[in-house]
CSV table of C-alpha atoms (C1' of nucleotides) in Angstrom, one decimal:
chain,number,residue,atom,x,y,z
A,66,MET,CA,126.6,184.5,84.7
A,67,THR,CA,123.3,183.4,83.2
A,68,ASP,CA,123.4,185.2,79.9
A,69,THR,CA,120.3,184.2,77.9
A,70,PRO,CA,121.0,180.4,78.3
A,71,ALA,CA,119.5,179.4,74.9
A,72,PRO,CA,119.2,182.2,72.3
A,73,ALA,CA,115.4,182.4,73.1
A,74,PRO,CA,113.5,180.4,70.5
A,75,ALA,CA,112.4,183.4,68.4
A,76,ARG,CA,108.8,184.0,69.7
A,77,ARG,CA,106.1,184.8,67.2
A,78,GLY,CA,103.3,187.3,67.5
A,79,ARG,CA,103.1,189.0,70.9
A,80,PRO,CA,106.4,189.1,72.7
A,81,GLY,CA,105.2,187.4,75.9
A,82,TYR,CA,108.2,188.6,77.9
A,83,ASP,CA,109.6,186.6,80.8
A,84,ARG,CA,111.6,188.3,83.5
A,85,GLU,CA,115.0,187.7,81.9
A,86,GLN,CA,114.1,189.1,78.5
A,87,LEU,CA,112.4,192.1,80.0
A,88,LEU,CA,115.5,192.8,82.1
A,89,ALA,CA,117.8,192.6,79.1
A,90,GLY,CA,115.6,195.0,77.1
A,91,ALA,CA,115.1,197.4,80.0
A,92,VAL,CA,118.9,197.6,80.7
A,93,ARG,CA,119.5,198.4,77.0
A,94,VAL,CA,117.1,201.3,77.1
A,95,PHE,CA,118.4,202.5,80.5
A,96,ASN,CA,121.9,202.7,78.9
A,97,GLU,CA,120.7,204.6,75.9
A,98,GLN,CA,118.9,207.3,77.9
A,99,GLY,CA,120.1,207.0,81.4
A,100,TYR,CA,118.2,205.3,84.2
A,101,ASP,CA,116.8,208.4,85.8
A,102,ALA,CA,115.9,210.0,82.5
A,103,THR,CA,114.0,206.9,81.4
A,104,SER,CA,110.4,206.9,82.6
A,105,VAL,CA,108.6,203.6,82.9
A,106,ALA,CA,106.2,204.8,80.2
A,107,ALA,CA,109.0,205.5,77.8
A,108,LEU,CA,110.6,202.2,78.7
A,109,THR,CA,107.6,200.0,78.1
A,110,GLU,CA,106.7,201.9,75.0
A,111,ARG,CA,110.2,201.1,73.6
A,112,LEU,CA,109.8,197.4,74.6
A,113,GLY,CA,106.3,197.2,73.1
A,114,LEU,CA,104.2,196.4,76.2
A,115,SER,CA,102.2,198.2,78.8
A,116,LYS,CA,103.4,199.6,82.1
A,117,ALA,CA,101.2,197.2,84.0
A,118,ALA,CA,102.8,194.2,82.2
A,119,LEU,CA,106.2,195.3,83.4
A,120,TYR,CA,104.9,195.7,86.9
A,121,HIS,CA,103.7,192.1,86.7
A,122,HIS,CA,107.4,191.0,86.5
A,123,PHE,CA,109.1,193.6,88.7
A,124,ASP,CA,107.8,195.3,91.8
A,125,SER,CA,109.3,198.7,90.8
A,126,LYS,CA,111.6,200.4,88.4
A,127,GLU,CA,114.3,200.2,91.0
A,128,GLN,CA,114.0,196.5,91.2
A,129,VAL,CA,114.9,196.3,87.6
A,130,LEU,CA,118.0,198.3,88.3
A,131,ASP,CA,118.8,196.1,91.3
A,132,ALA,CA,118.7,192.9,89.2
A,133,SER,CA,121.0,194.4,86.6
A,134,LEU,CA,123.5,195.7,89.2
A,135,GLU,CA,123.5,192.3,90.9
A,136,HIS,CA,124.3,190.7,87.6
A,137,ALA,CA,127.2,193.0,86.9
A,138,LEU,CA,128.7,192.9,90.4
A,139,GLY,CA,128.4,189.2,90.7
A,140,SER,CA,130.3,188.6,87.5
A,141,LEU,CA,133.0,191.1,88.4
A,142,GLU,CA,133.5,189.7,91.9
A,143,ALA,CA,133.8,186.2,90.4
A,144,VAL,CA,136.9,187.3,88.5
A,145,LEU,CA,138.7,187.9,91.8
A,146,ASP,CA,138.0,184.3,92.9
A,147,THR,CA,139.2,182.7,89.8
A,148,PRO,CA,142.2,180.3,90.3
A,149,ASP,CA,144.5,182.5,88.2
A,150,ALA,CA,143.6,185.4,90.5
A,151,LEU,CA,144.4,183.5,93.7
A,152,SER,CA,147.9,182.1,93.3
A,153,GLY,CA,151.1,182.9,91.5
A,154,ASP,CA,153.2,186.1,91.3
A,155,ALA,CA,151.2,189.2,92.1
A,156,ILE,CA,151.9,190.6,88.7
A,157,ASP,CA,150.5,187.6,87.0
A,158,ARG,CA,147.4,187.6,89.3
A,159,LEU,CA,147.0,191.3,88.5
A,160,ALA,CA,147.2,190.6,84.7
A,161,ALA,CA,144.7,187.8,85.1
A,162,VAL,CA,142.3,190.0,86.9
A,163,LEU,CA,142.6,192.8,84.3
A,164,ARG,CA,142.0,190.2,81.5
A,165,GLY,CA,139.1,188.8,83.4
A,166,ALA,CA,137.6,192.2,84.0
A,167,VAL,CA,137.8,193.1,80.3
A,168,ALA,CA,136.1,189.7,79.5
A,169,VAL,CA,133.3,190.4,81.9
A,170,LEU,CA,132.9,193.9,80.7
A,171,VAL,CA,132.5,192.7,77.2
A,172,ALA,CA,130.3,189.6,78.0
A,173,GLU,CA,128.0,191.6,80.4
A,174,LEU,CA,128.4,195.0,78.6
A,175,PRO,CA,124.9,196.3,79.3
A,176,HIS,CA,124.8,195.4,83.0
A,177,VAL,CA,128.4,196.7,83.7
A,178,THR,CA,127.6,199.9,81.8
A,179,LEU,CA,124.6,200.5,84.0
A,180,LEU,CA,126.7,199.8,87.1
A,181,LEU,CA,129.4,202.2,86.2
A,182,ARG,CA,126.9,205.0,85.9
A,183,VAL,CA,125.2,204.6,89.3
A,184,ARG,CA,125.6,207.6,91.5
A,185,GLY,CA,124.1,206.6,94.9
A,186,ASN,CA,120.7,208.1,94.7
A,187,SER,CA,118.9,205.3,96.6
A,188,GLU,CA,119.7,202.5,99.0
A,189,VAL,CA,120.0,200.1,96.0
A,190,GLU,CA,122.5,202.3,94.3
A,191,ARG,CA,124.5,202.9,97.5
A,192,ARG,CA,124.8,199.2,98.1
A,193,ALA,CA,126.1,198.7,94.6
A,194,LEU,CA,128.6,201.5,95.1
A,195,ALA,CA,129.8,199.9,98.4
A,196,ARG,CA,130.5,196.6,96.5
A,197,ARG,CA,132.3,198.5,93.8
A,198,ARG,CA,134.5,200.2,96.4
A,199,ALA,CA,135.3,196.8,97.9
A,200,PHE,CA,136.3,195.5,94.5
A,201,ASP,CA,138.5,198.5,93.8
A,202,GLN,CA,140.3,198.0,97.1
A,203,ARG,CA,141.1,194.4,96.3
A,204,ILE,CA,142.7,195.6,93.1
A,205,ALA,CA,144.7,198.2,94.9
A,206,GLY,CA,145.9,195.4,97.3
A,207,LEU,CA,147.0,193.4,94.3
A,208,VAL,CA,148.9,196.3,92.9
A,209,ARG,CA,150.6,196.9,96.3
A,210,GLU,CA,151.7,193.2,96.4
A,211,ALA,CA,153.1,193.5,92.9
A,212,GLN,CA,155.0,196.6,93.9
A,213,ARG,CA,156.4,194.8,96.9
A,214,GLU,CA,157.6,191.9,94.8
A,215,GLY,CA,159.3,194.4,92.5
A,216,SER,CA,157.4,193.7,89.3
A,217,VAL,CA,155.4,197.0,89.2
A,218,ARG,CA,157.0,200.4,89.5
A,219,SER,CA,156.8,201.9,93.0
A,220,ASP,CA,157.0,205.6,92.2
A,221,ILE,CA,153.3,205.8,91.9
A,222,GLU,CA,150.9,205.1,94.7
A,223,ALA,CA,149.2,201.7,94.5
A,224,SER,CA,145.7,203.2,94.9
A,225,VAL,CA,146.4,205.7,92.0
A,226,VAL,CA,147.7,202.9,89.8
A,227,ALA,CA,144.6,200.8,90.5
A,228,ARG,CA,142.4,203.7,89.7
A,229,LEU,CA,144.1,204.6,86.5
A,230,LEU,CA,144.1,200.9,85.4
A,231,PHE,CA,140.4,200.5,86.0
A,232,GLY,CA,139.7,203.9,84.5
A,233,MET,CA,141.2,202.6,81.3
A,234,VAL,CA,139.3,199.2,81.6
A,235,ASN,CA,136.0,200.7,82.6
A,236,SER,CA,136.1,203.3,79.8
A,237,ILE,CA,135.7,200.5,77.4
A,238,VAL,CA,132.0,200.5,78.0
A,239,GLU,CA,131.8,203.9,76.5
A,240,TRP,CA,132.8,202.8,73.0
A,241,TYR,CA,133.2,199.0,72.7
A,242,ARG,CA,130.4,197.4,70.7
A,243,PRO,CA,130.4,193.6,70.1
A,244,GLY,CA,131.0,192.5,66.6
A,245,GLY,CA,133.3,195.4,65.8
A,246,ALA,CA,136.9,195.2,64.6
A,247,GLU,CA,138.3,194.4,68.0
A,248,ASP,CA,137.3,191.2,69.8
A,249,ALA,CA,137.4,190.8,73.5
A,250,GLY,CA,140.7,188.9,73.7
A,251,ARG,CA,142.5,191.4,71.5
A,252,LEU,CA,141.1,194.2,73.5
A,253,ALA,CA,142.4,192.7,76.7
A,254,ASP,CA,145.8,192.3,75.1
A,255,ASP,CA,145.8,195.9,74.1
A,256,VAL,CA,144.9,197.1,77.6
A,257,LEU,CA,147.6,194.9,79.2
A,258,THR,CA,150.2,196.1,76.6
A,259,VAL,CA,149.5,199.7,77.3
A,260,ALA,CA,149.2,199.2,81.1
A,261,LEU,CA,152.3,197.1,81.5
A,262,HIS,CA,154.7,198.3,78.8
A,263,GLY,CA,153.4,201.7,77.8
A,264,LEU,CA,153.0,203.3,74.4
A,265,ARG,CA,156.6,204.6,73.9
A,266,THR,CA,158.6,202.6,71.3
B,35,MET,CA,138.4,230.0,81.9
B,36,THR,CA,136.5,232.4,84.3
B,37,ASP,CA,136.7,230.5,87.6
B,38,THR,CA,135.2,232.6,90.3
B,39,PRO,CA,137.4,235.7,89.5
B,40,ALA,CA,137.7,237.0,93.0
B,41,PRO,CA,136.9,234.5,95.8
B,42,ALA,CA,133.4,236.1,96.2
B,43,PRO,CA,133.6,238.5,99.2
B,44,ALA,CA,131.9,236.2,101.7
B,45,ARG,CA,128.4,237.5,101.6
B,46,ARG,CA,126.4,237.8,104.8
B,47,GLY,CA,122.8,237.1,105.5
B,48,ARG,CA,120.8,236.1,102.4
B,49,PRO,CA,123.0,234.6,99.7
B,50,GLY,CA,122.0,237.0,96.9
B,51,TYR,CA,123.3,234.7,94.2
B,52,ASP,CA,124.6,236.0,90.9
B,53,ARG,CA,124.4,233.8,87.8
B,54,GLU,CA,128.0,232.5,88.2
B,55,GLN,CA,127.7,231.5,91.8
B,56,LEU,CA,124.4,229.8,91.1
B,57,LEU,CA,125.9,227.9,88.2
B,58,ALA,CA,128.8,226.7,90.4
B,59,GLY,CA,126.4,225.5,93.1
B,60,ALA,CA,124.0,223.9,90.7
B,61,VAL,CA,126.7,221.9,89.0
B,62,ARG,CA,128.0,220.7,92.3
B,63,VAL,CA,124.5,219.3,93.2
B,64,PHE,CA,124.0,217.9,89.7
B,65,ASN,CA,127.3,215.9,90.1
B,66,GLU,CA,126.2,214.6,93.4
B,67,GLN,CA,122.8,213.3,92.4
B,68,GLY,CA,123.0,213.2,88.6
B,69,TYR,CA,121.4,215.9,86.4
B,70,ASP,CA,118.3,214.0,85.5
B,71,ALA,CA,117.7,212.8,89.1
B,72,THR,CA,118.0,216.3,90.5
B,73,SER,CA,114.6,218.1,90.4
B,74,VAL,CA,114.6,221.9,90.3
B,75,ALA,CA,112.9,221.8,93.7
B,76,ALA,CA,115.6,219.6,95.2
B,77,LEU,CA,118.3,221.8,93.6
B,78,THR,CA,117.0,225.1,94.9
B,79,GLU,CA,116.4,223.6,98.4
B,80,ARG,CA,120.0,222.6,98.6
B,81,LEU,CA,121.2,226.0,97.4
B,82,GLY,CA,118.9,227.8,99.9
B,83,LEU,CA,116.6,229.8,97.5
B,84,SER,CA,113.3,229.3,95.8
B,85,LYS,CA,112.7,227.9,92.3
B,86,ALA,CA,111.4,231.2,91.1
B,87,ALA,CA,114.8,232.8,92.1
B,88,LEU,CA,116.7,230.3,90.0
B,89,TYR,CA,114.4,230.9,87.1
B,90,HIS,CA,115.2,234.6,87.4
B,91,HIS,CA,118.8,233.7,86.4
B,92,PHE,CA,118.2,230.9,84.0
B,93,ASP,CA,115.5,230.3,81.5
B,94,SER,CA,115.4,226.6,82.3
B,95,LYS,CA,117.1,223.7,84.1
B,96,GLU,CA,118.6,222.8,80.8
B,97,GLN,CA,120.1,226.2,80.3
B,98,VAL,CA,122.1,225.6,83.5
B,99,LEU,CA,123.4,222.4,82.0
B,100,ASP,CA,124.2,224.1,78.8
B,101,ALA,CA,126.3,226.8,80.5
B,102,SER,CA,128.3,224.2,82.4
B,103,LEU,CA,128.9,222.1,79.3
B,104,GLU,CA,130.1,225.2,77.4
B,105,HIS,CA,132.5,225.9,80.1
B,106,ALA,CA,134.0,222.4,80.1
B,107,LEU,CA,134.2,222.0,76.3
B,108,GLY,CA,135.6,225.5,75.8
B,109,SER,CA,138.4,224.7,78.3
B,110,LEU,CA,139.2,221.3,76.8
B,111,GLU,CA,139.2,222.6,73.2
B,112,ALA,CA,141.5,225.4,74.2
B,113,VAL,CA,144.1,222.8,75.2
B,114,LEU,CA,144.3,221.7,71.5
B,115,ASP,CA,145.2,225.2,70.4
B,116,THR,CA,147.9,225.7,72.9
B,117,PRO,CA,151.4,226.4,71.3
B,118,ASP,CA,152.8,223.2,72.8
B,119,ALA,CA,150.0,221.2,71.1
B,120,LEU,CA,150.6,222.8,67.7
B,121,SER,CA,154.3,222.4,66.9
B,122,GLY,CA,157.0,219.9,67.6
B,123,ASP,CA,157.2,216.1,67.5
B,124,ALA,CA,153.9,214.4,67.6
B,125,ILE,CA,154.8,212.5,70.7
B,126,ASP,CA,155.6,215.8,72.5
B,127,ARG,CA,152.4,217.4,71.3
B,128,LEU,CA,150.5,214.4,72.5
B,129,ALA,CA,152.1,214.6,75.9
B,130,ALA,CA,151.4,218.3,76.1
B,131,VAL,CA,147.7,217.7,75.3
B,132,LEU,CA,147.4,214.9,77.9
B,133,ARG,CA,149.1,217.1,80.5
B,134,GLY,CA,146.8,220.0,79.5
B,135,ALA,CA,143.7,217.8,79.6
B,136,VAL,CA,144.6,216.6,83.1
B,137,ALA,CA,145.1,220.3,84.2
B,138,VAL,CA,141.7,221.3,82.8
B,139,LEU,CA,140.0,218.3,84.4
B,140,VAL,CA,141.4,219.3,87.8
B,141,ALA,CA,140.8,223.1,87.3
B,142,GLU,CA,137.3,222.7,86.0
B,143,LEU,CA,136.4,219.4,87.8
B,144,PRO,CA,132.7,220.0,88.3
B,145,HIS,CA,132.0,221.1,84.7
B,146,VAL,CA,134.1,218.4,83.1
B,147,THR,CA,132.5,215.8,85.4
B,148,LEU,CA,129.0,216.9,84.3
B,149,LEU,CA,130.2,216.8,80.6
B,150,LEU,CA,131.5,213.3,80.9
B,151,ARG,CA,128.1,212.0,82.1
B,152,VAL,CA,126.0,213.5,79.4
B,153,ARG,CA,124.1,210.9,77.4
B,154,GLY,CA,122.4,212.8,74.5
B,155,ASN,CA,118.9,213.1,75.8
B,156,SER,CA,118.3,216.5,74.4
B,157,GLU,CA,119.5,218.9,71.7
B,158,VAL,CA,121.8,220.5,74.2
B,159,GLU,CA,123.3,217.2,75.2
B,160,ARG,CA,123.7,216.0,71.6
B,161,ARG,CA,125.6,219.2,70.7
B,162,ALA,CA,127.9,218.6,73.6
B,163,LEU,CA,128.5,215.0,72.5
B,164,ALA,CA,129.3,216.1,69.0
B,165,ARG,CA,131.9,218.5,70.3
B,166,ARG,CA,133.4,215.7,72.5
B,167,ARG,CA,133.6,213.4,69.5
B,168,ALA,CA,135.4,216.1,67.5
B,169,PHE,CA,137.9,216.5,70.4
B,170,ASP,CA,138.4,212.7,70.6
B,171,GLN,CA,139.1,212.5,66.8
B,172,ARG,CA,141.8,215.2,67.0
B,173,ILE,CA,143.4,213.1,69.8
B,174,ALA,CA,143.3,210.0,67.6
B,175,GLY,CA,144.9,212.0,64.8
B,176,LEU,CA,147.7,213.0,67.1
B,177,VAL,CA,148.3,209.4,68.1
B,178,ARG,CA,148.3,208.4,64.4
B,179,GLU,CA,151.0,211.1,63.7
B,180,ALA,CA,153.1,209.8,66.6
B,181,GLN,CA,152.8,206.3,65.3
B,182,ARG,CA,153.9,207.4,61.8
B,183,GLU,CA,156.9,209.2,63.3
B,184,GLY,CA,157.8,206.0,65.1
B,185,SER,CA,157.5,207.3,68.7
B,186,VAL,CA,154.4,205.4,69.6
B,187,ARG,CA,153.9,201.7,69.1
B,188,SER,CA,151.9,200.8,66.0
B,189,ASP,CA,150.6,197.4,67.0
B,190,ILE,CA,147.5,198.9,68.5
B,191,GLU,CA,145.1,201.0,66.4
B,192,ALA,CA,145.4,204.7,66.9
B,193,SER,CA,141.7,205.1,67.8
B,194,VAL,CA,141.9,202.4,70.4
B,195,VAL,CA,145.0,204.0,71.9
B,196,ALA,CA,143.3,207.4,72.0
B,197,ARG,CA,140.3,205.9,73.7
B,198,LEU,CA,142.3,204.0,76.3
B,199,LEU,CA,144.4,207.1,77.0
B,200,PHE,CA,141.4,209.3,77.5
B,201,GLY,CA,139.6,206.6,79.4
B,202,MET,CA,142.4,206.8,81.9
B,203,VAL,CA,142.4,210.6,81.9
B,204,ASN,CA,138.7,211.0,82.2
B,205,SER,CA,138.3,208.5,85.0
B,206,ILE,CA,140.2,211.0,87.2
B,207,VAL,CA,136.9,212.9,87.7
B,208,GLU,CA,135.6,209.8,89.5
B,209,TRP,CA,138.0,210.0,92.4
B,210,TYR,CA,140.2,213.1,92.3
B,211,ARG,CA,139.3,215.7,94.9
B,212,PRO,CA,141.3,218.9,95.1
B,213,GLY,CA,143.5,219.3,98.2
B,214,GLY,CA,144.2,215.6,98.4
B,215,ALA,CA,147.6,213.9,98.6
B,216,GLU,CA,148.1,214.2,94.8
B,217,ASP,CA,148.3,217.7,93.1
B,218,ALA,CA,147.4,218.3,89.5
B,219,GLY,CA,151.0,218.3,88.2
B,220,ARG,CA,151.9,215.1,90.0
B,221,LEU,CA,148.8,213.5,88.7
B,222,ALA,CA,149.6,214.4,85.1
B,223,ASP,CA,153.1,213.0,85.6
B,224,ASP,CA,151.6,209.7,86.8
B,225,VAL,CA,149.3,209.5,83.9
B,226,LEU,CA,152.1,210.2,81.4
B,227,THR,CA,154.3,207.7,83.1
B,228,VAL,CA,151.8,204.9,83.0
B,229,ALA,CA,150.7,205.8,79.4
B,230,LEU,CA,154.1,206.1,77.9
B,231,HIS,CA,156.3,203.8,79.9
B,232,GLY,CA,153.9,201.3,81.5
B,233,LEU,CA,153.9,199.8,85.0
B,234,ARG,CA,156.3,197.0,84.5
B,235,THR,CA,159.7,197.5,86.0
C,86,DG,C1',101.0,187.5,80.7
C,87,DT,C1',98.6,191.2,79.0
C,88,DC,C1',95.5,195.3,78.8
C,89,DT,C1',93.0,200.2,79.7
C,90,DA,C1',92.0,203.5,83.1
C,91,DT,C1',93.2,206.0,87.0
C,92,DA,C1',95.1,207.5,91.4
C,93,DA,C1',98.5,210.3,93.9
C,94,DA,C1',102.6,212.6,93.9
C,95,DG,C1',106.2,215.1,91.7
C,96,DA,C1',108.1,217.4,87.7
C,97,DG,C1',109.4,222.1,85.1
C,98,DA,C1',108.0,226.5,84.7
C,99,DT,C1',105.2,231.0,85.5
C,100,DA,C1',102.4,235.0,87.9
C,101,DG,C1',102.7,238.7,90.5
C,102,DA,C1',104.0,240.8,94.9
C,103,DC,C1',107.9,242.7,97.6
D,30,DG,C1',117.2,239.4,93.6
D,31,DT,C1',113.8,237.1,96.1
D,32,DC,C1',109.4,235.1,97.7
D,33,DT,C1',104.6,232.2,97.9
D,34,DA,C1',101.2,230.2,95.2
D,35,DT,C1',99.7,227.9,91.3
D,36,DC,C1',99.3,225.9,86.5
D,37,DT,C1',100.0,222.0,83.7
D,38,DC,C1',102.1,217.9,82.4
D,39,DT,C1',104.5,213.8,83.7
D,40,DT,C1',105.8,210.6,87.0
D,41,DT,C1',105.5,205.9,89.5
D,42,DA,C1',102.5,202.6,90.7
D,43,DT,C1',97.8,200.2,91.2
D,44,DA,C1',93.0,198.3,90.2
D,45,DG,C1',90.6,195.2,87.9
D,46,DA,C1',89.1,193.0,83.5
D,47,DC,C1',90.6,189.6,79.9
DNA sequence: GTCTATAAAGAGATAGAC
DNA sequence: GTCTATCTCTTTATAGAC
């Protein structure tokens, strides 16, 4: 949840990166070209420092990835432990979680984007995928509860509903760019409208 | 639309790949590990032949990718030129296109999966992205028409609706596996139900 | 916190025989 | 249609100076 605490007092001359700034820059580049397709040389060139300088802050390229995934997963998991997600009707808790997930997606766009593209090619990636699966299962549980209380249609399996819902939510990283026409709150409203009430007039 | 015409008469001994079989195998491996993360050595080892044998069938690793993307894009674009997508009420054409897209996704799962993960790191990838954008815009146009005819709610921008819809559809490649509980037709029904009528009872 | 230079391994692709 | 061997370039990561 630490998102560049102060706006970083506009350094002059040589960047003089600290670990946090470097992470943010690296994740931006990873998202443009893909993590695997981005060599450390290409990365550091884009950021304007040498490879050795980056290796002063991180042990490996993969540790950069790990830090980013931790950031994304921590923020998403926190949504499930929010008061609004813990008590009340299941439908309201589900709505709160969807709204919270959209908010995290937008607030932590680069980290979540990177997370959603991980395929499991290393121990770090597999751990991240395991945490994603656990998250998804808690969503499916929430949908099941909402079906039992009668507020969500029961003619579609809960796990399918959960997947379609988060398919819609997660796809936001593919096109949403901050400062566009749509702000985060409006976007969450749109998602909830489509998901709960549908497009048909 | 050529999907292993005959089920390939179960060769004995040495594989003796032809270009088509090799493509199918390669795409499967690319989807498991990611295209960039898969070296030609790792790929051919998995397929049980030498690098030189693969280079007998394809000029380059990228040409394998290109063939797969062509397959996926051709099939998707064909959906837009289907009779049901060309005449009738806009809402019905939209529904037909969604249904067709789900069908293609399922029928050409490996190729479409690969397509959806392309980031634009080469000319081949950028051409594919351009075709995807064109496809997306035709969908947005269809949504706009449906809004004008009054069959789709107008309080959400057409381009946002189109993106959320295809976010839901495209996310299917992340979890759908043929032969599971859900068949393609049922899956398309579920998507249309959620998209048009929503989850709320 | 940064740099240049370099090590060691892995990448894509080819040569030429069978 | 396949193989082994090899070329060349790029990769991740480190050494050691400033």
